[in-house]
PDB file of C-alpha atoms in Angstrom:
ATOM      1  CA  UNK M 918     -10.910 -23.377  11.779  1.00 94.00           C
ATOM      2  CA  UNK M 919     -10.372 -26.865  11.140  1.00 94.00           C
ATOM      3  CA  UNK M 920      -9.542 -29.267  14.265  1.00 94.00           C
ATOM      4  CA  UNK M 921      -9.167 -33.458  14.472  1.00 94.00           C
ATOM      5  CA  UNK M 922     -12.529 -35.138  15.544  1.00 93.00           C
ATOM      6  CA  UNK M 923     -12.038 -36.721  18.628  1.00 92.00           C
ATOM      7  CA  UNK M 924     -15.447 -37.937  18.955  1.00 94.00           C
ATOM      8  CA  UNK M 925     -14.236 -41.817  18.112  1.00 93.00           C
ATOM      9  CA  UNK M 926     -17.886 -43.571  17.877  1.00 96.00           C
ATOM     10  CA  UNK M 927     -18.746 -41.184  15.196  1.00 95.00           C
ATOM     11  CA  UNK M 928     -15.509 -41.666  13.292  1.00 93.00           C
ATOM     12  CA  UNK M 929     -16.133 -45.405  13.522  1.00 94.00           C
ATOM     13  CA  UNK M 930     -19.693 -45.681  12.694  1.00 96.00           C
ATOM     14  CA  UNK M 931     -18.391 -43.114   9.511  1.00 95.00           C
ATOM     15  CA  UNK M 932     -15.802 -45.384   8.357  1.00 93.00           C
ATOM     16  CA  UNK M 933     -17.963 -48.129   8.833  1.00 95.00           C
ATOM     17  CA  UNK M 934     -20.823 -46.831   6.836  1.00 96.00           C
ATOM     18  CA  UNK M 935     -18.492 -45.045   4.006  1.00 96.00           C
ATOM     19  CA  UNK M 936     -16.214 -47.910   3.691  1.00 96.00           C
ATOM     20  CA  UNK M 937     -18.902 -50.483   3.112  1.00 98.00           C
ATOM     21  CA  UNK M 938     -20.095 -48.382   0.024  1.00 98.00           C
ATOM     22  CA  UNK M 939     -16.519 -47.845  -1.545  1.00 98.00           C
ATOM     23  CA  UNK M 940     -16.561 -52.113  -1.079  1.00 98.00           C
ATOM     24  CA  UNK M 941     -19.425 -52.108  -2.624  1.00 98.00           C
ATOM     25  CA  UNK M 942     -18.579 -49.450  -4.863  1.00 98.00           C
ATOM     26  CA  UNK M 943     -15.297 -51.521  -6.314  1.00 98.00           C
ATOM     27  CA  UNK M 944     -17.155 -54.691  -6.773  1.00 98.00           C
ATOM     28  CA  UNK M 945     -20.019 -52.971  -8.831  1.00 98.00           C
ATOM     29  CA  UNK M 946     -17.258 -51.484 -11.022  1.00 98.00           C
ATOM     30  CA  UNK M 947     -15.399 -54.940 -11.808  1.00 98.00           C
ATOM     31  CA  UNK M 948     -19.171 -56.544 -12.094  1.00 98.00           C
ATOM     32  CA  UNK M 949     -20.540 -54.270 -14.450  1.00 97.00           C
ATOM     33  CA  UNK M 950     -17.741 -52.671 -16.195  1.00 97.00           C
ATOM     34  CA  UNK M 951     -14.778 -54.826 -15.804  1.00 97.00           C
ATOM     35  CA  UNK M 952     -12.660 -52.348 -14.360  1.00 98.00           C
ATOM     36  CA  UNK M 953     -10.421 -52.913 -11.376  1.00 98.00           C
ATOM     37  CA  UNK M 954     -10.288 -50.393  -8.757  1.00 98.00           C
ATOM     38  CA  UNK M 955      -9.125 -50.180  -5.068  1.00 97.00           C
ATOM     39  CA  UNK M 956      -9.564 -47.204  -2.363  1.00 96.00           C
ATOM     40  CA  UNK M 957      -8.318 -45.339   0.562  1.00 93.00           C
ATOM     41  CA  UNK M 958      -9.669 -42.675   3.248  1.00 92.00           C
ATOM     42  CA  UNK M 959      -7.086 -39.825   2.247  1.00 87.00           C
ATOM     43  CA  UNK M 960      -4.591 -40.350   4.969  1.00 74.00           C
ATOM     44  CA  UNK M 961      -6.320 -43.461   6.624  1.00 61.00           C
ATOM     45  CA  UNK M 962      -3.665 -46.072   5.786  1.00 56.00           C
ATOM     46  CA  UNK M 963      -1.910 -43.535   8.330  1.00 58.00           C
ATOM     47  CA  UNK M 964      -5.682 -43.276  10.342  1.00 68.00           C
ATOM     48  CA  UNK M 965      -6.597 -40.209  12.584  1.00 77.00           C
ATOM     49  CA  UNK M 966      -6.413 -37.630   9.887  1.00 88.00           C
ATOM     50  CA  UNK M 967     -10.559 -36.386  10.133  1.00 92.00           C
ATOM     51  CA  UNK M 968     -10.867 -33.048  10.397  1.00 93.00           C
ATOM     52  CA  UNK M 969     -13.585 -30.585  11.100  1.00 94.00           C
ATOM     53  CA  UNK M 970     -14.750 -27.010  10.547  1.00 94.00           C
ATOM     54  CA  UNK M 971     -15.815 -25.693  14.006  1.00 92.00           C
ATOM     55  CA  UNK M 972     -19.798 -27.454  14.032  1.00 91.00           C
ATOM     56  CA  UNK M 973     -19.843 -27.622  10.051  1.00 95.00           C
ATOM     57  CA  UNK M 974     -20.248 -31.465   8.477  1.00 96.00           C
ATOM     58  CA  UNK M 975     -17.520 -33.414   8.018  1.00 95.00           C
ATOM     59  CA  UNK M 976     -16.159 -34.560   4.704  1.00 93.00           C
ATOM     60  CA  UNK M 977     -14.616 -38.064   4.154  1.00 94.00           C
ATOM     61  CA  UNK M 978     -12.652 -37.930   1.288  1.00 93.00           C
ATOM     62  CA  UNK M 979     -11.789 -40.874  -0.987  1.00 95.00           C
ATOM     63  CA  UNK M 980      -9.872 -42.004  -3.356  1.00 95.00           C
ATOM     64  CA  UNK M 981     -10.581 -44.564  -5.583  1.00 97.00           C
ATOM     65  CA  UNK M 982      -7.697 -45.616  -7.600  1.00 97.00           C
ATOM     66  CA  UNK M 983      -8.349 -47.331 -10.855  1.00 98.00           C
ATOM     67  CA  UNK M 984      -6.054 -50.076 -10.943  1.00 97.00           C
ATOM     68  CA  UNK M 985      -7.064 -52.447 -14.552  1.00 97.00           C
ATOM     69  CA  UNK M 986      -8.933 -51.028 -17.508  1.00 97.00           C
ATOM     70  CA  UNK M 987      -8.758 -51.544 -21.249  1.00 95.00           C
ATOM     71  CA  UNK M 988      -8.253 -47.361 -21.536  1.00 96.00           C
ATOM     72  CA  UNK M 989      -6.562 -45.069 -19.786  1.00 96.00           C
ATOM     73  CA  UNK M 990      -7.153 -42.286 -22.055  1.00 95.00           C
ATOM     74  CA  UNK M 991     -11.144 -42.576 -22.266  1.00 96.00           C
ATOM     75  CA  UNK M 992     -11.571 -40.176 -19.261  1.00 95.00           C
ATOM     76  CA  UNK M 993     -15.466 -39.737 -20.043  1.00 95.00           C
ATOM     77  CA  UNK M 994     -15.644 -43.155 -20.115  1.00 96.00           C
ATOM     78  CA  UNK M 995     -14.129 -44.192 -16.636  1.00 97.00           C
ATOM     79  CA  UNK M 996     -15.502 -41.271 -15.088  1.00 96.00           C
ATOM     80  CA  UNK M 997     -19.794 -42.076 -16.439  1.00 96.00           C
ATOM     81  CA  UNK M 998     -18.991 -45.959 -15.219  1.00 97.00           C
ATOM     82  CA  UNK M 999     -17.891 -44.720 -11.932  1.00 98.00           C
ATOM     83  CA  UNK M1000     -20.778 -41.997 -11.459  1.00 97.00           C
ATOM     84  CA  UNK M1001     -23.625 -45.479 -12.564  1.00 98.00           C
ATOM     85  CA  UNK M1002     -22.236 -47.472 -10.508  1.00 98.00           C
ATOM     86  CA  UNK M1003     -21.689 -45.718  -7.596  1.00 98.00           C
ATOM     87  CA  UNK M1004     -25.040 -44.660  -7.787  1.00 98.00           C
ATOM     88  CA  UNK M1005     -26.375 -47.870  -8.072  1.00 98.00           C
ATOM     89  CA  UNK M1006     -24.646 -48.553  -4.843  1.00 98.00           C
ATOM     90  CA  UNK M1007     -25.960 -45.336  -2.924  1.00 98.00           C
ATOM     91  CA  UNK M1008     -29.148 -46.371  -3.672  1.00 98.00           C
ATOM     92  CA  UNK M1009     -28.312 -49.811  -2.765  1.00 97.00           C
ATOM     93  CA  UNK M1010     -27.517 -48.689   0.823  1.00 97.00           C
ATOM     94  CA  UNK M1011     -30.664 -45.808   0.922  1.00 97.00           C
ATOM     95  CA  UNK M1012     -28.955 -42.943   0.043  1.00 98.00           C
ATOM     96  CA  UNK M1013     -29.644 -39.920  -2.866  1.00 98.00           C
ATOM     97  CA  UNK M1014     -27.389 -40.408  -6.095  1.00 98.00           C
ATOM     98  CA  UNK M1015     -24.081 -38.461  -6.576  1.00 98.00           C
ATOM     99  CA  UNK M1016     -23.545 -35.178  -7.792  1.00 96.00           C
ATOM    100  CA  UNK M1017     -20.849 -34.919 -10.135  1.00 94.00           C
ATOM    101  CA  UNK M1018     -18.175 -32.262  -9.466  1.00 89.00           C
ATOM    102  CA  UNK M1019     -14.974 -31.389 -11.410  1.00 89.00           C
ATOM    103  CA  UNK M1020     -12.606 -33.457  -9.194  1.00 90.00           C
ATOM    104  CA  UNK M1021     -15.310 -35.740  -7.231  1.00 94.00           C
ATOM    105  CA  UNK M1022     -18.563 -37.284  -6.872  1.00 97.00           C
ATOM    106  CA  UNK M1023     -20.168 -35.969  -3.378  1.00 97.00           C
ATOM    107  CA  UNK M1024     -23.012 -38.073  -1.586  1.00 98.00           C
ATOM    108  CA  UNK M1025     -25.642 -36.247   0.303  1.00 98.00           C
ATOM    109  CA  UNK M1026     -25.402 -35.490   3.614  1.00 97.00           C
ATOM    110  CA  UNK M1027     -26.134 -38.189   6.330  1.00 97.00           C
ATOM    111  CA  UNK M1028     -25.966 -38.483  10.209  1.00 96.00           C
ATOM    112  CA  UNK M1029     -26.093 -40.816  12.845  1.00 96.00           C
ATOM    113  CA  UNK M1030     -28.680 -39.678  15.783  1.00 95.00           C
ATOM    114  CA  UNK M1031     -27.790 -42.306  18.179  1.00 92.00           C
ATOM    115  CA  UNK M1032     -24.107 -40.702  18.287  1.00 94.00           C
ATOM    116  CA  UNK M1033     -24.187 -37.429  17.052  1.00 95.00           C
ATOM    117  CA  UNK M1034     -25.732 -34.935  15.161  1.00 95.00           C
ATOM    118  CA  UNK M1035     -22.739 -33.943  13.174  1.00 96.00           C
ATOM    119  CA  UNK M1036     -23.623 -34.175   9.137  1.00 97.00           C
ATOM    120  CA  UNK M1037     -21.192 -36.433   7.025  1.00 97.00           C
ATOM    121  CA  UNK M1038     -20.880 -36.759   3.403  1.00 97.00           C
ATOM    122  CA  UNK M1039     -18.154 -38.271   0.941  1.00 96.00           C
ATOM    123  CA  UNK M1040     -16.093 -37.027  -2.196  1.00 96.00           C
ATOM    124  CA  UNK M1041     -14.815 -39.602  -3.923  1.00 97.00           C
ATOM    125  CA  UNK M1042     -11.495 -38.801  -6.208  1.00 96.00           C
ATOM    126  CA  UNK M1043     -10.906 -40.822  -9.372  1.00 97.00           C
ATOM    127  CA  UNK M1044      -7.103 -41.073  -9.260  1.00 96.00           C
ATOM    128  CA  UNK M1045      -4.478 -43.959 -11.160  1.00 96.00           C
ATOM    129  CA  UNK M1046      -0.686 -43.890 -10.756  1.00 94.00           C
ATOM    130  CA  UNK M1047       1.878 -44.255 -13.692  1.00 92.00           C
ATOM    131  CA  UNK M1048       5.059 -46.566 -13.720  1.00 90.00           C
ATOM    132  CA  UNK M1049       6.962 -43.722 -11.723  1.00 89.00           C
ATOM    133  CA  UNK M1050       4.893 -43.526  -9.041  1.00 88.00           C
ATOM    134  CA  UNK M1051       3.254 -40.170  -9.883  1.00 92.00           C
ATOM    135  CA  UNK M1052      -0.312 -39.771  -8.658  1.00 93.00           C
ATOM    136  CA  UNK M1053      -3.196 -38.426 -10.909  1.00 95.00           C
ATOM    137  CA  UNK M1054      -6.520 -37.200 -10.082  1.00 95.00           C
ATOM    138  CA  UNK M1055      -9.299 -37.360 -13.110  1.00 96.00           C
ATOM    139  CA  UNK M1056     -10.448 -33.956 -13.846  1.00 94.00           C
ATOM    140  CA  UNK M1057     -14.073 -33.153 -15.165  1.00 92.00           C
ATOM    141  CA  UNK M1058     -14.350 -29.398 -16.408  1.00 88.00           C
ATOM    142  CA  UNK M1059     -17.905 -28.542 -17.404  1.00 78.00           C
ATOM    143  CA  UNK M1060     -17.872 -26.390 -20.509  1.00 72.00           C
ATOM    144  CA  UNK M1061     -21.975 -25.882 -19.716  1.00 60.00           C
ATOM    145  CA  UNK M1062     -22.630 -26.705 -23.473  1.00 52.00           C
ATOM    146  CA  UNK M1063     -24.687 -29.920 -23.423  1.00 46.00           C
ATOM    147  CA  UNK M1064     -27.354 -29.638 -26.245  1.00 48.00           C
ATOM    148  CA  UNK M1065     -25.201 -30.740 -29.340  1.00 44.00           C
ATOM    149  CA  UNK M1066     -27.882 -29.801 -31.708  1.00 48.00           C
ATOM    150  CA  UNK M1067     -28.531 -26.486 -30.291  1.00 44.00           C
ATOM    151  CA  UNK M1068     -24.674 -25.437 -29.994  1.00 40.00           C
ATOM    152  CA  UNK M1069     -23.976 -26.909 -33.568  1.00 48.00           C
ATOM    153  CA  UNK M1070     -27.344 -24.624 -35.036  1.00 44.00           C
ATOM    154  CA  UNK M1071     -25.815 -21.502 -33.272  1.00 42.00           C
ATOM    155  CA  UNK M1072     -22.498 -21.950 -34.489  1.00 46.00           C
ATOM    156  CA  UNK M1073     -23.855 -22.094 -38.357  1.00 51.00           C
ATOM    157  CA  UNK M1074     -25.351 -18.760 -37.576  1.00 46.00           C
ATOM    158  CA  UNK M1075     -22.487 -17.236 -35.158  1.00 43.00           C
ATOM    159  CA  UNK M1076     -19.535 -19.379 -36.131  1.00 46.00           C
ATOM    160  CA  UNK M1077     -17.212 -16.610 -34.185  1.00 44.00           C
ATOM    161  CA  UNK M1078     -19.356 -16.298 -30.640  1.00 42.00           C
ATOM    162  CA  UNK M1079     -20.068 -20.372 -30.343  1.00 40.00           C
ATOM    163  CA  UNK M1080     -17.013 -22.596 -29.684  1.00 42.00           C
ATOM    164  CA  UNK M1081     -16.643 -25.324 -31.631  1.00 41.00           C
ATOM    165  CA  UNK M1082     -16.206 -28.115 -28.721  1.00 44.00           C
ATOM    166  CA  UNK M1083     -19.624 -29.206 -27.496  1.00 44.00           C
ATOM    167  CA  UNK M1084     -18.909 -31.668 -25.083  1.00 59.00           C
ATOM    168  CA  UNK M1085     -16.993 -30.947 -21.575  1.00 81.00           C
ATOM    169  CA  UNK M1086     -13.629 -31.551 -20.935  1.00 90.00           C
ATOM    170  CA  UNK M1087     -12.054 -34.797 -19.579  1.00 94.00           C
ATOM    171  CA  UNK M1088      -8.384 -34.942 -18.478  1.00 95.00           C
ATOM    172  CA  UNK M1089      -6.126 -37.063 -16.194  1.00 97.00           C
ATOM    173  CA  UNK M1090      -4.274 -33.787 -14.037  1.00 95.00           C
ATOM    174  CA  UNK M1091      -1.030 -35.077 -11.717  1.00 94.00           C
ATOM    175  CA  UNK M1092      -1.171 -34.464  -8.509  1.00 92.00           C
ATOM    176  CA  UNK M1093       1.784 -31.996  -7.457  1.00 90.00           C
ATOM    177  CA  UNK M1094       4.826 -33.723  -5.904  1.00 91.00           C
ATOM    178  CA  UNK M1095       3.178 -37.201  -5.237  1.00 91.00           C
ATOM    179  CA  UNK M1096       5.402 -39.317  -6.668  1.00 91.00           C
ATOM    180  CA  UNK M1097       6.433 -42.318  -3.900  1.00 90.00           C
ATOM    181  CA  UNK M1098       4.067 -40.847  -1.625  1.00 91.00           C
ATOM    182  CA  UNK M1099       3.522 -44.268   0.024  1.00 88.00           C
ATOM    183  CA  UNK M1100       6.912 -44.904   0.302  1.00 92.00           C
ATOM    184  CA  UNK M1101       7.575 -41.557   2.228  1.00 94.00           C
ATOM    185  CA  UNK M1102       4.954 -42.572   4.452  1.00 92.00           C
ATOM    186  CA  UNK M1103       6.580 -45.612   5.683  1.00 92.00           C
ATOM    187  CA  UNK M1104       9.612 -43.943   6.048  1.00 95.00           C
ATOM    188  CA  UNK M1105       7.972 -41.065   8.043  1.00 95.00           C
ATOM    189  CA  UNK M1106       6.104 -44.072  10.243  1.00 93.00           C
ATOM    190  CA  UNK M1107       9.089 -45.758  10.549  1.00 94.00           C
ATOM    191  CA  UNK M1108      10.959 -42.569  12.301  1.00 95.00           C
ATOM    192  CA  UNK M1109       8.088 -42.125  14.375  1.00 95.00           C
ATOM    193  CA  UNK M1110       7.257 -39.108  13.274  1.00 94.00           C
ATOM    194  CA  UNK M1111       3.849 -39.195  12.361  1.00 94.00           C
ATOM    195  CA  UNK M1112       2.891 -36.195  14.542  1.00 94.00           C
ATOM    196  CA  UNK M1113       4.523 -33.936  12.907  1.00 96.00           C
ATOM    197  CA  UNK M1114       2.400 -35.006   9.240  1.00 95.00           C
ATOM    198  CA  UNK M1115      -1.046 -35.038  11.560  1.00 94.00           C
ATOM    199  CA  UNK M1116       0.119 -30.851  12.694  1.00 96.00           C
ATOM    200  CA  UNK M1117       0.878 -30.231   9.195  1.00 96.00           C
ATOM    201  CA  UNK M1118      -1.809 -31.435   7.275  1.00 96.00           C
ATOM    202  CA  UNK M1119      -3.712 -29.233   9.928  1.00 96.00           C
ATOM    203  CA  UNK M1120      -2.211 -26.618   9.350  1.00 97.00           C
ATOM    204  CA  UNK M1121      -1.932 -26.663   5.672  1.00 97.00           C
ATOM    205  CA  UNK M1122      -5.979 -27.033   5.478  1.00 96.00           C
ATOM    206  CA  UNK M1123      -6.463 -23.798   7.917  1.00 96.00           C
ATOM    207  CA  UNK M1124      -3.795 -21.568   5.325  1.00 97.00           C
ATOM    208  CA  UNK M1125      -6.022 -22.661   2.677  1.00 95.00           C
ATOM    209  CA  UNK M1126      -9.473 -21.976   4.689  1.00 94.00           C
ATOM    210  CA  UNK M1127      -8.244 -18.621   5.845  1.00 95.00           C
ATOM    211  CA  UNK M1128      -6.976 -17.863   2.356  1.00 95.00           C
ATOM    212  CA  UNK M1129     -10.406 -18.858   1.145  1.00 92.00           C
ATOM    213  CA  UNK M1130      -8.670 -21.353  -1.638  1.00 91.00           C
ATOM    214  CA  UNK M1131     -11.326 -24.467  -2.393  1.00 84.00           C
ATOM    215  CA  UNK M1132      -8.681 -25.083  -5.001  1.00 82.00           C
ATOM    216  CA  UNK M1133      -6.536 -27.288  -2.792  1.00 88.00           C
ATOM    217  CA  UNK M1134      -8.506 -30.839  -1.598  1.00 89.00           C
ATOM    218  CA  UNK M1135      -7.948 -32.968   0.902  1.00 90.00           C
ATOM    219  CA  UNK M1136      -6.418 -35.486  -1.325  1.00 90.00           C
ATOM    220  CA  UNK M1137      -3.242 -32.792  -2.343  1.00 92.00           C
ATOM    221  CA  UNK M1138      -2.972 -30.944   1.055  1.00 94.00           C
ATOM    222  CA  UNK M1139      -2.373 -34.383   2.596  1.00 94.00           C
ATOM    223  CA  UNK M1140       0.921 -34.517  -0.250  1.00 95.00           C
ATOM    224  CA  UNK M1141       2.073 -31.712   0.590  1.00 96.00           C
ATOM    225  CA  UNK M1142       2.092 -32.252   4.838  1.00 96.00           C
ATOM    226  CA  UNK M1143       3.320 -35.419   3.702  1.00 96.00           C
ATOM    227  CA  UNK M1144       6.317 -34.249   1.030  1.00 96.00           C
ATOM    228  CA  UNK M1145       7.002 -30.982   4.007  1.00 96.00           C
ATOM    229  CA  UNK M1146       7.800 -34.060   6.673  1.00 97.00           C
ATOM    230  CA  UNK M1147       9.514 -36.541   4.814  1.00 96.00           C
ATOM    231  CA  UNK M1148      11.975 -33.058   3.555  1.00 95.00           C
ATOM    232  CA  UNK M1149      12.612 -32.199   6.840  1.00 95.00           C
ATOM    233  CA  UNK M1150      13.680 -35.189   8.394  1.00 93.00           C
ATOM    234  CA  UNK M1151      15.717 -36.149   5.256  1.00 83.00           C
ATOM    235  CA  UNK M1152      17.010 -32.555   5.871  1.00 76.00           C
ATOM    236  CA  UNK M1153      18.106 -33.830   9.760  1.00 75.00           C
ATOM    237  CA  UNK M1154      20.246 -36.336   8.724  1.00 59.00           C
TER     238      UNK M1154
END
């Protein structure tokens, strides 16, 4: 089950060390691509929101919100000049280059042995925001076609069995219920009731654990402690 990590030289030394990449990470991007990004430790604006599988390693999840580009709509396009650069970075810094996922790109695993010898890693969520506030996350759905010359010689001999898209699927995908989600932070802050979002967002990762659901990240179970507080306490008044 999932509980807060208390241990507060590792959670430094972890912010520390991840946030000096994503730095990097956002400067590489507007270097070598032009493209203007900015990022956040899911829930950190709000900080103490790390949590932990009994002794398995801990994830720090990102995201890195695109903020300037000349296309929205060229997902494989934002998505490879992320994956370059923040390679170039991890190697920059001594680590192993990304691996790609279908909502992420996850480091290795790294630890510190002077504090601890809890494993960290980081996923780092491609996300932008439209003129309403609305959240979305960038989607990468691997089809497992890759060899265009193969799939396109199958498909002139089994045109019905072989699908006709080659390449993998990009998409931007909203993020349930996250419109104003900054603004319903402050608002929670404000009432001093930030407790209650730090017991929810616990709780809300454990129903998904014990449900065995890896459908629900970080990044969206933080909304919805967020969206459950922020109703309630608009319900009290």
């Amino acid at each position: 089950m999932y509980n807060y990590v208390t241990n507060k030289q590792l959670i430094s030394g972890m912010r520390s060390c991840c946030g000096d990449i994503m730095q990097d990470l956002c400067h590489t991007l507007k270097e070598e691509y032009d493209i203007g990004a900015t990022f956040t430790l899911v829930g950190s604006g709000a900080r103490n929101l790390i949590l932990q599988n009994a002794n398995e390693p801990i994830d720090l999840d990102y995201n890195l919100k695109i903020i300037r580009i000349d296309d929205y709509e060229d997902c494989p396009y934002i998505k490879e000049c992320v994956r370059k650069a923040f390679n170039i970075v991890l190697r920059k810094h001594g680590w192993r280059d990304c691996e790609d996922s279908k909502s992420s790109l996850t480091t290795e695993k790294r630890y510190f042995p002077r504090i601890s010898d809890t494993e960290f890693s980081m996923d780092v969520c491609i996300v932008c925001e439209d003129e309403d506030g609305n959240l979305y996350r960038l989607i990468h759905k691997k089809t497992g076609y890759t060899n265009v010359n193969s799939i396109a010689y199958a498909a002139s001999i089994y045109p019905r069995l072989v699908p006709r898209r080659a390449d993998n699927e990009y998409y931007w995908n909203m993020a349930p219920n996250s419109r104003d989600i900054k603004f319903k932070v402050d608002y929670i802050k404000r009432n001093g009731k930030w407790e209650l979002v730090r017991e929810q967002y616990k709780s809300i990762k454990n129903r998904y654990l014990t449900q065995n659901d890896h459908n629900h990240p970080s990044f969206i179970c933080y909304i919805e402690a967020v969206n459950n507080v922020y109703n309630s306490i608009k319900g009290w008044k």
